[in-house]
Amino acid sequence: GNSVTQMEGPVTLSEEAFLTINCTYTATGYPSLFWYVQYPGEGLQLLLKATKADDKGSNKGFEATYRKETTSFHLEKGSVQVSDSAVYFCALSGGSGGYNKLIFGAGTRLAVHP
Amino acid sequence: GAGVSQSPSNKVTEKGKDVELRCDPISGHTALYWYRQSLGQGLEFLIYFQGNSAPDKSGLPSDRFSAERTGGSVSTLTIQRTQQEDSAVYLCASSFGQGGQPQHFGDGTRLSIL
């Protein structure tokens, strides 16, 4: 079945450092890919999405490119801030698994220090 | 409000009691989803409603769990004879149709079973 694998956290960075959180997926067909963020004490918020190969999703300085050849959707940000500290979830829907649900990775906790 | 609303935000109950969790989706969203977030299992899909179609119940962990959606809007998730392993955050999401549309999440209900 469909699945998502994320790099384990926590990821600890200093402010203004470059961020990469790796995400790879297993799916048949053509799923849509998402990054969600969960700030402390809050619900999940959609950060960005991509619906087809080579699409680049971007928001708030974060970017991720849908790479079908490597089945990846890595999240990047050029300069992180303390306010980016949160848990980040990679997710997919669609493909042969249908659009009835999101399948999430385990989440990666990011801690940014001043 | 503009977002998905869930109530209560916190619920503490004794083992064996029944609980009801409520979700108000974003107005106009035809699809509604329930997920469970727990430390050991991450984010798990529970159930999906789309318009007047039969719900996808494939994620419900046991027959103690049920959900309904009245009038295509508000949904209630019911857990009967609660067990300690039911302790988790229950998240509701809605989307405008499916087909890769992003899901918008509420802040969740934190359920604690004593």
PDB file of N, CA, C and O in Angstrom, chain B residues 20-46:
ATOM      1  N   GLU B  20     -18.574  11.369  23.035  1.00  0.00           N
ATOM      2  CA  GLU B  20     -18.949  11.907  21.731  1.00  0.00           C
ATOM      3  C   GLU B  20     -18.085  13.122  21.441  1.00  0.00           C
ATOM      4  O   GLU B  20     -17.984  14.027  22.276  1.00  0.00           O
ATOM      5  N   LEU B  21     -17.504  13.150  20.261  1.00  0.00           N
ATOM      6  CA  LEU B  21     -16.673  14.259  19.827  1.00  0.00           C
ATOM      7  C   LEU B  21     -17.341  14.896  18.611  1.00  0.00           C
ATOM      8  O   LEU B  21     -17.814  14.185  17.718  1.00  0.00           O
ATOM      9  N   ARG B  22     -17.314  16.233  18.583  1.00  0.00           N
ATOM     10  CA  ARG B  22     -18.062  16.944  17.552  1.00  0.00           C
ATOM     11  C   ARG B  22     -17.123  17.689  16.611  1.00  0.00           C
ATOM     12  O   ARG B  22     -16.076  18.195  17.036  1.00  0.00           O
ATOM     13  N   CYS B  23     -17.547  17.766  15.343  1.00  0.00           N
ATOM     14  CA  CYS B  23     -16.778  18.499  14.343  1.00  0.00           C
ATOM     15  C   CYS B  23     -17.714  19.321  13.468  1.00  0.00           C
ATOM     16  O   CYS B  23     -18.674  18.783  12.896  1.00  0.00           O
ATOM     17  N   ASP B  24     -17.410  20.631  13.351  1.00  0.00           N
ATOM     18  CA  ASP B  24     -18.106  21.517  12.434  1.00  0.00           C
ATOM     19  C   ASP B  24     -17.155  21.852  11.297  1.00  0.00           C
ATOM     20  O   ASP B  24     -16.174  22.573  11.501  1.00  0.00           O
ATOM     21  N   PRO B  25     -17.416  21.372  10.088  1.00  0.00           N
ATOM     22  CA  PRO B  25     -16.481  21.614   8.989  1.00  0.00           C
ATOM     23  C   PRO B  25     -16.612  23.036   8.458  1.00  0.00           C
ATOM     24  O   PRO B  25     -17.522  23.782   8.839  1.00  0.00           O
ATOM     25  N   ILE B  26     -15.714  23.390   7.573  1.00  0.00           N
ATOM     26  CA  ILE B  26     -15.795  24.683   6.897  1.00  0.00           C
ATOM     27  C   ILE B  26     -17.032  24.688   5.997  1.00  0.00           C
ATOM     28  O   ILE B  26     -17.296  23.704   5.287  1.00  0.00           O
ATOM     29  N   SER B  27     -17.769  25.773   6.044  1.00  0.00           N
ATOM     30  CA  SER B  27     -18.991  25.871   5.259  1.00  0.00           C
ATOM     31  C   SER B  27     -18.697  25.654   3.773  1.00  0.00           C
ATOM     32  O   SER B  27     -17.776  26.253   3.215  1.00  0.00           O
ATOM     33  N   GLY B  28     -19.502  24.776   3.154  1.00  0.00           N
ATOM     34  CA  GLY B  28     -19.324  24.513   1.732  1.00  0.00           C
ATOM     35  C   GLY B  28     -18.424  23.343   1.419  1.00  0.00           C
ATOM     36  O   GLY B  28     -18.386  22.866   0.278  1.00  0.00           O
ATOM     37  N   HIS B  29     -17.680  22.869   2.418  1.00  0.00           N
ATOM     38  CA  HIS B  29     -16.827  21.698   2.202  1.00  0.00           C
ATOM     39  C   HIS B  29     -17.688  20.437   2.222  1.00  0.00           C
ATOM     40  O   HIS B  29     -18.421  20.190   3.180  1.00  0.00           O
ATOM     41  N   THR B  30     -17.556  19.637   1.170  1.00  0.00           N
ATOM     42  CA  THR B  30     -18.401  18.450   1.063  1.00  0.00           C
ATOM     43  C   THR B  30     -17.747  17.205   1.675  1.00  0.00           C
ATOM     44  O   THR B  30     -18.425  16.240   1.980  1.00  0.00           O
ATOM     45  N   ALA B  31     -16.445  17.228   1.822  1.00  0.00           N
ATOM     46  CA  ALA B  31     -15.732  16.063   2.360  1.00  0.00           C
ATOM     47  C   ALA B  31     -15.306  16.331   3.802  1.00  0.00           C
ATOM     48  O   ALA B  31     -14.868  17.433   4.141  1.00  0.00           O
ATOM     49  N   LEU B  32     -15.459  15.311   4.647  1.00  0.00           N
ATOM     50  CA  LEU B  32     -15.093  15.424   6.061  1.00  0.00           C
ATOM     51  C   LEU B  32     -14.360  14.164   6.464  1.00  0.00           C
ATOM     52  O   LEU B  32     -14.734  13.050   6.077  1.00  0.00           O
ATOM     53  N   TYR B  33     -13.291  14.347   7.259  1.00  0.00           N
ATOM     54  CA  TYR B  33     -12.403  13.249   7.637  1.00  0.00           C
ATOM     55  C   TYR B  33     -12.162  13.292   9.143  1.00  0.00           C
ATOM     56  O   TYR B  33     -12.076  14.361   9.735  1.00  0.00           O
ATOM     57  N   TRP B  34     -11.992  12.119   9.730  1.00  0.00           N
ATOM     58  CA  TRP B  34     -11.528  11.996  11.111  1.00  0.00           C
ATOM     59  C   TRP B  34     -10.200  11.240  11.116  1.00  0.00           C
ATOM     60  O   TRP B  34     -10.041  10.231  10.408  1.00  0.00           O
ATOM     61  N   TYR B  35      -9.273  11.758  11.937  1.00  0.00           N
ATOM     62  CA  TYR B  35      -7.974  11.120  12.150  1.00  0.00           C
ATOM     63  C   TYR B  35      -7.714  11.031  13.644  1.00  0.00           C
ATOM     64  O   TYR B  35      -8.308  11.744  14.443  1.00  0.00           O
ATOM     65  N   ARG B  36      -6.777  10.160  13.997  1.00  0.00           N
ATOM     66  CA  ARG B  36      -6.350  10.037  15.386  1.00  0.00           C
ATOM     67  C   ARG B  36      -4.840  10.227  15.427  1.00  0.00           C
ATOM     68  O   ARG B  36      -4.115   9.650  14.595  1.00  0.00           O
ATOM     69  N   GLN B  37      -4.384  11.024  16.397  1.00  0.00           N
ATOM     70  CA  GLN B  37      -2.953  11.264  16.564  1.00  0.00           C
ATOM     71  C   GLN B  37      -2.533  10.783  17.935  1.00  0.00           C
ATOM     72  O   GLN B  37      -2.958  11.316  18.952  1.00  0.00           O
ATOM     73  N   SER B  38      -1.709   9.760  17.958  1.00  0.00           N
ATOM     74  CA  SER B  38      -1.234   9.233  19.238  1.00  0.00           C
ATOM     75  C   SER B  38       0.263   9.022  19.160  1.00  0.00           C
ATOM     76  O   SER B  38       0.836   8.913  18.077  1.00  0.00           O
ATOM     77  N   LEU B  39       0.893   8.950  20.339  1.00  0.00           N
ATOM     78  CA  LEU B  39       2.353   8.889  20.397  1.00  0.00           C
ATOM     79  C   LEU B  39       2.889   7.648  19.693  1.00  0.00           C
ATOM     80  O   LEU B  39       3.852   7.708  18.969  1.00  0.00           O
ATOM     81  N   GLY B  40       2.246   6.546  19.899  1.00  0.00           N
ATOM     82  CA  GLY B  40       2.787   5.301  19.364  1.00  0.00           C
ATOM     83  C   GLY B  40       2.467   5.057  17.895  1.00  0.00           C
ATOM     84  O   GLY B  40       3.200   4.369  17.204  1.00  0.00           O
ATOM     85  N   GLN B  41       1.378   5.634  17.426  1.00  0.00           N
ATOM     86  CA  GLN B  41       0.866   5.309  16.092  1.00  0.00           C
ATOM     87  C   GLN B  41       0.923   6.464  15.109  1.00  0.00           C
ATOM     88  O   GLN B  41       0.569   6.296  13.950  1.00  0.00           O
ATOM     89  N   GLY B  42       1.322   7.647  15.529  1.00  0.00           N
ATOM     90  CA  GLY B  42       1.346   8.777  14.611  1.00  0.00           C
ATOM     91  C   GLY B  42      -0.057   9.194  14.228  1.00  0.00           C
ATOM     92  O   GLY B  42      -0.994   9.089  15.010  1.00  0.00           O
ATOM     93  N   LEU B  43      -0.212   9.673  12.996  1.00  0.00           N
ATOM     94  CA  LEU B  43      -1.504  10.143  12.492  1.00  0.00           C
ATOM     95  C   LEU B  43      -2.162   9.023  11.702  1.00  0.00           C
ATOM     96  O   LEU B  43      -1.644   8.583  10.686  1.00  0.00           O
ATOM     97  N   GLU B  44      -3.349   8.610  12.146  1.00  0.00           N
ATOM     98  CA  GLU B  44      -4.055   7.509  11.497  1.00  0.00           C
ATOM     99  C   GLU B  44      -5.407   7.967  10.997  1.00  0.00           C
ATOM    100  O   GLU B  44      -6.157   8.617  11.726  1.00  0.00           O
ATOM    101  N   PHE B  45      -5.741   7.575   9.797  1.00  0.00           N
ATOM    102  CA  PHE B  45      -7.069   7.825   9.232  1.00  0.00           C
ATOM    103  C   PHE B  45      -8.095   6.954   9.926  1.00  0.00           C
ATOM    104  O   PHE B  45      -7.856   5.782  10.191  1.00  0.00           O
ATOM    105  N   LEU B  46      -9.261   7.540  10.208  1.00  0.00           N
ATOM    106  CA  LEU B  46     -10.349   6.783  10.824  1.00  0.00           C
ATOM    107  C   LEU B  46     -11.523   6.588   9.862  1.00  0.00           C
ATOM    108  O   LEU B  46     -11.932   5.470   9.581  1.00  0.00           O
TER     109      LEU B  46
END
